[in-house]
Amino acid sequence: MMRRLPAALALCLLGAIPAARADWVVSGACAYVDREFDSSGFTGNEPVKPLRLADVQVIDGTKVQGQGVSNADGSFNFVVADNQTRSIYVRCLARHSTAAGIPVEVRSATSSSTTWSVRGTTVNNHPPTQSLNAGTLVAVPGAGGEAFNLYDNVLYGTQYLNVLRGGEAPAALMLVVFNSTNSTVSAWDGSEIMAARNAGYDDTVVLHEMGHYVTAQFSLSHSPGGSHSLSNCNQDIRLAWEEGQATNFGCSVRRYFALPNSQLYVRTTGQAGPGNLQFAFDVETQLPYSCLGATSETVVQSTLWDLGDGPSSPDSSPGTDEPWDLLLGLDADRFQVQDVYIPTAANISLEDFWDGWFGPGAHGHLSEMRSIFRHFGVEYEPDLMEPNDTVAEARLVTPGPAIYQLTFFADRNNDLVGEVDPDWFGFDAVGGSQYTLETFDLVGDANTTLTLFATNGTTVLATNDDRAAGDKSSLISYTPPAATRLYLRVDHGPGFGIYGSYDLRLLGAASGIDADQDGYPSTNDCNDNNPSVHPGAEEFCNLLDDDCDGAIDEGFDQDGDGVTVCAGDCNNVNAAIHPGAAEICNGIDDDCDTLIDEGAFPDTDGDGVKDCADPDDDNDGVPDTEDCAPLSYLATAPPAEVLESVESPSPGVARLKWGMVAQSNVYNVYRGVIGALGPPHFACLLAQGPGLQFDDPATPPPGSVFVYVEAGANTCGEGSLGLDSAGAPRAPDTPCGSPGTDTDGDGIGDLNDTCPLVPNANQADPDRDGRGTVCDNCPSAGNPGQQDADGNGTGDACQDVDGDGFPASVDCNDGNGAIHPGATEVFNGQDDDCDGVVDDVTETVTVTLATWQASSSRLTIEATTNYPLGSVSLTVTGFGTMSYVPATSVYRLVVQPVANPGSVTVTSTGGGSASLPVTPL
Amino acid sequence: MKPNLAGLVLLLVAVTAAAPGRPAPRVLPPAAATVEPTLSVRLDLGLEGMERGRGRARGRLRLSLQAIDEVRDVAIVLAPDPLLSIPEAASLPRSIGRLRAGEGREFDLAIEGPDDRDRPLRAEVQFRAPDGTLQRLGAGITLTSKPAAPAGRYHAGALEYPALVLPWPRP
């Protein structure tokens, strides 16, 4: 022993001496051949896709010489520690190793030494100093492609799980076993996915199975397992939940990563090439395997799908979503219910998902959830007969053909989580008459049990659970010996759920008087004089309680404002509009009295449109939105700068000249000095000065430039001072004040005066052109510019140069007396009647001759038209087209032999026509 | 995150209080093994006893039909590659009629064809599901031009297949 110690120590020391290292870098990429699919199977497209986040190894013989991981694009690049020349190769494995997250691996058998991989070319005599480009190692179908496709899909699944879990966290290995000797059915055996040998490219199948892995790791299932067919609408409710959520998980992975056709579950035969479909279905619509109720996996999958998908989801309706589906992006909420609540439930099903959604940590969206669930026949809400959970609350009904649509869902504490729901009904039975009491159309897990009680509500007269073997509906036939009130209780029979929907009918003789003979006696008929009114009748909008449920016209008040359409609601989608509502000034008939904005609302321009709805309150042609003074037609916009010239009448004096600004009599005048340094400055030289020129006696400071700017003023404020050399608006440093000049002394300041130089305290201006009548050169026609070309004091608008009695304001040609409103339009290329249309002549056809020569049976017709020759064609009805005869300037048609038609009618393609009796000769 | 035990107990109490009508939770074994979704019928194809010689392959086509639910109006159609010969195909009943849940049919037919390239065969079963809808299910198998592709090798802790090596970076 003592002799061995030095030798062992020496060996240890030898091993501790580091060998000479010459590390090298290996780079390349891992990839696989994918097969794309749609609802027909494979599309035939087989793109090469990156093998993401997979283990990559450098192998020397049986030894792993180096190891790395591929990137998201499949590439890899890592250092290999080495110190000697070797024969090596690189391989990519269908394995994602991680201790921090969810490891993934695809093997050919359960053993860990069977991981699928593809290897590159062996490099012999590779020196330890030489880096290596291994190329792109592609796994092809039949030689790893399937396994790598399975790997890539479940890797997506784990990444989706990370999102749902709020980040990466350790979890059990996601193991897929794929082998050509596997069965043709994929399965989850509680610890691993056995991928069918022909499902290597069936992405949604392996992701469905991964949904079971998610349940095993993060939730719980009570599914009995085994085969399950999509068109079975009455599955074990626990199996339906587990399988439906698994399908939803798989397709949600693809939806989340925006992979194409994410709404499709596709199972192929596994053969290469386009098509090769086994079957496919749409997860969003269930089609073609549609069911109702929670006992269908397609219902579960589609219900859950609607919580996550949205208009932008890559599905069959990109850009839109179904009208009943108003939710989206609630994947994490769904997972939270599955993760936290579901494992605490018994006989786990969609019912528990509902309970978990609205239970602890409620996720809300009640109306949206009901909308989605109802669409798939999942009615987790009290029916209209609730509360009727005790004999004291029994709903009295009348035996008859009526069918009551009911649910097993009581919610006495209004927490949205349902409770066990016995449904009680009472009815008055006739003695000696047989009654048939039955449930049918069970949806979901609605297994019914019927119990018939005597009048005391406790003595059981009859009971039935299942109508027949395999039929969970119930049926009782009973004949009471004497007239009596009976009670019927419907219970949810034994099963794995407590919710569900069913229909109930009580057939038999009704008791009491039935005056209107509608099958419902007066004891239950709320109107026994109207056969259209009785329990179960269709409710119409007619101000009546047609169905005797105590509510009038329910369902016809869409906006919930308390008034139905038939009660006068003129807008059934706006609760603010209904009879009795206050009329407000908004351009709408708020109170439904057919009048819009009636009442004392201002109408500045008196055009009948109240200001609140009038786009141009002052009717000055400038929309209110652009009008600086929307309630004053006197002002439209601030005038622009008006300076026209600068003269120098004497040394050191600058004379400014400008033109007239309509509606202005006084002007503000500024002087700007642009200095060599600093910003320009503009100061007021003259405030509200009259006239059209101004002498500035100031002497320009040396080295600077003068800018004189005049701005007119009116009630909209001053005009612009123009733009500076840089194109920026000038602003006055010292704005002109407003001395309130009133030149004519009529008490109206010049800035607001319609006649600033002529007193007119009443401001009369009937033509609303801004010029008061006393100073308007044409008070009968709007002419704000006061144009008067001949300077005769009468505005051009009131001139009648051609003396045709129509002034220029209405005469479209005041230089031609033949042209004026009301003149006859003729074909002359002019608008003779001033209606804005040239040569809009009404055609006049005249039949000038219609004779029939008895001896020769010859009919002769002649006609004229005021339309130009060649512009129209004339036809004698029943005889043919007429020809133009230049010699006589008429259209003529001669027909022979023919009987005397009595009269003829000539029509023109210009719209004119005329008739004339035929003269026999 | 799975709730811890204390949290779970609290949650159980809360749940029980919130849903008084629902039975108390009970601990059940983990989920049972389950299989992928299927239709009401399963259809499997297999090739057995394949022999090759003189440029031809011959053997037996096994067709297995299994009803999961009771189905009616069951009919099978074969659509082989045009050069595949299935002399006994005529013996395949055009209409099988009704199959009860769990009931199955097996057909074993001779098949032969040139083995110069892969030759696919597709079968379709049409049936009326329990809800009355007419449904179709496809199945397929390929008579390959060669014996089974060379198997990968188990080496250094993995199943290795030779990769198709392309340049990197890829052009």
mmCIF file of C-alpha atoms in Angstrom, chain A residues 153-287:
data_model
loop_
_atom_site.group_PDB
_atom_site.id
_atom_site.type_symbol
_atom_site.label_atom_id
_atom_site.label_comp_id
_atom_site.label_asym_id
_atom_site.label_seq_id
_atom_site.Cartn_x
_atom_site.Cartn_y
_atom_site.Cartn_z
ATOM 1 C CA ASN A 153 -42.566 22.117 -33.801
ATOM 2 C CA VAL A 154 -42.316 21.119 -30.162
ATOM 3 C CA LEU A 155 -39.555 23.706 -29.752
ATOM 4 C CA TYR A 156 -42.087 26.284 -30.922
ATOM 5 C CA GLY A 157 -44.433 24.741 -28.354
ATOM 6 C CA THR A 158 -41.982 25.261 -25.522
ATOM 7 C CA GLN A 159 -41.342 28.835 -26.616
ATOM 8 C CA TYR A 160 -45.087 29.477 -26.584
ATOM 9 C CA LEU A 161 -45.218 27.912 -23.132
ATOM 10 C CA ASN A 162 -42.524 30.290 -21.969
ATOM 11 C CA VAL A 163 -44.756 33.165 -23.025
ATOM 12 C CA LEU A 164 -47.755 31.691 -21.213
ATOM 13 C CA ARG A 165 -45.690 31.087 -18.077
ATOM 14 C CA GLY A 166 -44.284 34.590 -18.106
ATOM 15 C CA GLY A 167 -40.745 33.507 -18.825
ATOM 16 C CA GLU A 168 -38.447 30.556 -19.074
ATOM 17 C CA ALA A 169 -38.492 28.175 -16.122
ATOM 18 C CA PRO A 170 -37.358 24.578 -15.687
ATOM 19 C CA ALA A 171 -39.764 21.798 -16.577
ATOM 20 C CA ALA A 172 -39.659 18.131 -17.488
ATOM 21 C CA LEU A 173 -38.167 16.937 -20.755
ATOM 22 C CA MET A 174 -40.459 17.320 -23.777
ATOM 23 C CA LEU A 175 -39.712 13.949 -25.343
ATOM 24 C CA VAL A 176 -40.907 12.740 -28.725
ATOM 25 C CA VAL A 177 -40.252 9.194 -29.888
ATOM 26 C CA PHE A 178 -40.351 8.751 -33.646
ATOM 27 C CA ASN A 179 -39.492 5.587 -35.498
ATOM 28 C CA SER A 180 -40.481 3.920 -38.745
ATOM 29 C CA THR A 181 -41.771 0.969 -36.770
ATOM 30 C CA ASN A 182 -44.153 3.082 -34.701
ATOM 31 C CA SER A 183 -47.893 2.716 -35.042
ATOM 32 C CA THR A 184 -49.794 4.873 -37.531
ATOM 33 C CA VAL A 185 -51.488 6.620 -34.631
ATOM 34 C CA SER A 186 -49.731 9.241 -32.546
ATOM 35 C CA ALA A 187 -50.220 9.037 -28.813
ATOM 36 C CA TRP A 188 -49.278 10.571 -25.491
ATOM 37 C CA ASP A 189 -48.526 7.868 -22.960
ATOM 38 C CA GLY A 190 -48.191 10.038 -19.905
ATOM 39 C CA SER A 191 -44.496 10.750 -20.244
ATOM 40 C CA GLU A 192 -43.666 10.987 -23.924
ATOM 41 C CA ILE A 193 -45.170 11.494 -27.332
ATOM 42 C CA MET A 194 -45.139 8.462 -29.593
ATOM 43 C CA ALA A 195 -45.278 10.081 -33.014
ATOM 44 C CA ALA A 196 -46.932 7.953 -35.660
ATOM 45 C CA ARG A 197 -44.549 6.674 -38.306
ATOM 46 C CA ASN A 198 -46.498 8.507 -41.000
ATOM 47 C CA ALA A 199 -46.929 11.745 -39.034
ATOM 48 C CA GLY A 200 -43.408 13.112 -39.157
ATOM 49 C CA TYR A 201 -44.592 16.143 -41.074
ATOM 50 C CA ASP A 202 -47.986 16.501 -39.393
ATOM 51 C CA ASP A 203 -47.171 19.570 -37.319
ATOM 52 C CA THR A 204 -50.573 19.921 -35.718
ATOM 53 C CA VAL A 205 -50.644 16.283 -34.658
ATOM 54 C CA VAL A 206 -47.432 16.415 -32.647
ATOM 55 C CA LEU A 207 -48.460 19.783 -31.216
ATOM 56 C CA HIS A 208 -51.825 18.311 -30.225
ATOM 57 C CA GLU A 209 -49.961 15.599 -28.344
ATOM 58 C CA MET A 210 -47.782 18.254 -26.800
ATOM 59 C CA GLY A 211 -50.997 19.744 -25.450
ATOM 60 C CA HIS A 212 -51.252 16.602 -23.313
ATOM 61 C CA TYR A 213 -47.685 17.165 -22.116
ATOM 62 C CA VAL A 214 -48.768 20.656 -21.040
ATOM 63 C CA THR A 215 -51.650 19.167 -19.090
ATOM 64 C CA ALA A 216 -49.376 16.650 -17.411
ATOM 65 C CA GLN A 217 -46.802 19.260 -16.451
ATOM 66 C CA PHE A 218 -48.903 22.292 -15.626
ATOM 67 C CA SER A 219 -52.496 21.187 -15.176
ATOM 68 C CA LEU A 220 -54.472 17.999 -14.610
ATOM 69 C CA SER A 221 -56.756 15.777 -16.613
ATOM 70 C CA HIS A 222 -59.405 13.265 -15.694
ATOM 71 C CA SER A 223 -59.867 12.078 -19.244
ATOM 72 C CA PRO A 224 -60.257 8.328 -19.582
ATOM 73 C CA GLY A 225 -58.104 8.546 -22.727
ATOM 74 C CA GLY A 226 -58.405 6.205 -25.658
ATOM 75 C CA SER A 227 -59.751 6.770 -29.134
ATOM 76 C CA HIS A 228 -61.914 9.772 -29.788
ATOM 77 C CA SER A 229 -63.557 10.729 -33.038
ATOM 78 C CA LEU A 230 -64.172 14.288 -34.078
ATOM 79 C CA SER A 231 -67.780 13.833 -35.134
ATOM 80 C CA ASN A 232 -68.807 12.349 -31.805
ATOM 81 C CA CYS A 233 -70.721 15.187 -30.180
ATOM 82 C CA ASN A 234 -71.442 13.208 -27.031
ATOM 83 C CA GLN A 235 -67.998 12.358 -25.792
ATOM 84 C CA ASP A 236 -67.140 11.905 -22.151
ATOM 85 C CA ILE A 237 -67.095 15.544 -21.070
ATOM 86 C CA ARG A 238 -63.689 15.031 -19.432
ATOM 87 C CA LEU A 239 -62.190 13.561 -22.595
ATOM 88 C CA ALA A 240 -63.741 16.323 -24.693
ATOM 89 C CA TRP A 241 -62.043 18.912 -22.524
ATOM 90 C CA GLU A 242 -58.629 17.294 -22.562
ATOM 91 C CA GLU A 243 -58.579 16.587 -26.291
ATOM 92 C CA GLY A 244 -60.101 19.937 -27.226
ATOM 93 C CA GLN A 245 -57.653 21.924 -25.166
ATOM 94 C CA ALA A 246 -54.792 19.882 -26.640
ATOM 95 C CA THR A 247 -55.851 20.688 -30.190
ATOM 96 C CA ASN A 248 -56.285 24.323 -29.260
ATOM 97 C CA PHE A 249 -52.831 24.385 -27.704
ATOM 98 C CA GLY A 250 -51.218 23.006 -30.819
ATOM 99 C CA CYS A 251 -52.894 25.387 -33.220
ATOM 100 C CA SER A 252 -52.408 28.309 -30.834
ATOM 101 C CA VAL A 253 -48.663 27.691 -30.987
ATOM 102 C CA ARG A 254 -48.786 28.119 -34.734
ATOM 103 C CA ARG A 255 -51.089 31.144 -34.437
ATOM 104 C CA TYR A 256 -48.792 32.796 -31.913
ATOM 105 C CA PHE A 257 -45.794 32.453 -34.200
ATOM 106 C CA ALA A 258 -47.869 33.541 -37.223
ATOM 107 C CA LEU A 259 -47.243 30.283 -39.036
ATOM 108 C CA PRO A 260 -49.512 29.823 -42.064
ATOM 109 C CA ASN A 261 -52.905 28.122 -41.814
ATOM 110 C CA SER A 262 -52.698 28.148 -38.043
ATOM 111 C CA GLN A 263 -56.407 27.422 -37.784
ATOM 112 C CA LEU A 264 -56.065 24.082 -39.583
ATOM 113 C CA TYR A 265 -55.522 20.678 -38.029
ATOM 114 C CA VAL A 266 -54.167 18.523 -40.829
ATOM 115 C CA ARG A 267 -53.461 14.789 -40.805
ATOM 116 C CA THR A 268 -51.704 13.393 -43.849
ATOM 117 C CA THR A 269 -50.812 9.944 -45.038
ATOM 118 C CA GLY A 270 -47.138 10.915 -44.736
ATOM 119 C CA GLN A 271 -46.421 10.318 -48.395
ATOM 120 C CA ALA A 272 -44.320 12.766 -50.385
ATOM 121 C CA GLY A 273 -45.839 15.173 -52.849
ATOM 122 C CA PRO A 274 -48.902 17.391 -52.952
ATOM 123 C CA GLY A 275 -52.124 16.212 -51.351
ATOM 124 C CA ASN A 276 -51.962 12.935 -49.462
ATOM 125 C CA LEU A 277 -54.562 14.047 -46.972
ATOM 126 C CA GLN A 278 -56.163 11.801 -44.400
ATOM 127 C CA PHE A 279 -58.451 14.501 -43.045
ATOM 128 C CA ALA A 280 -58.365 18.115 -41.949
ATOM 129 C CA PHE A 281 -60.575 20.444 -40.005
ATOM 130 C CA ASP A 282 -60.792 24.096 -39.110
ATOM 131 C CA VAL A 283 -60.164 24.755 -35.449
ATOM 132 C CA GLU A 284 -61.833 28.133 -35.649
ATOM 133 C CA THR A 285 -65.111 26.952 -37.166
ATOM 134 C CA GLN A 286 -65.046 23.225 -36.300
ATOM 135 C CA LEU A 287 -65.821 22.510 -39.936
#
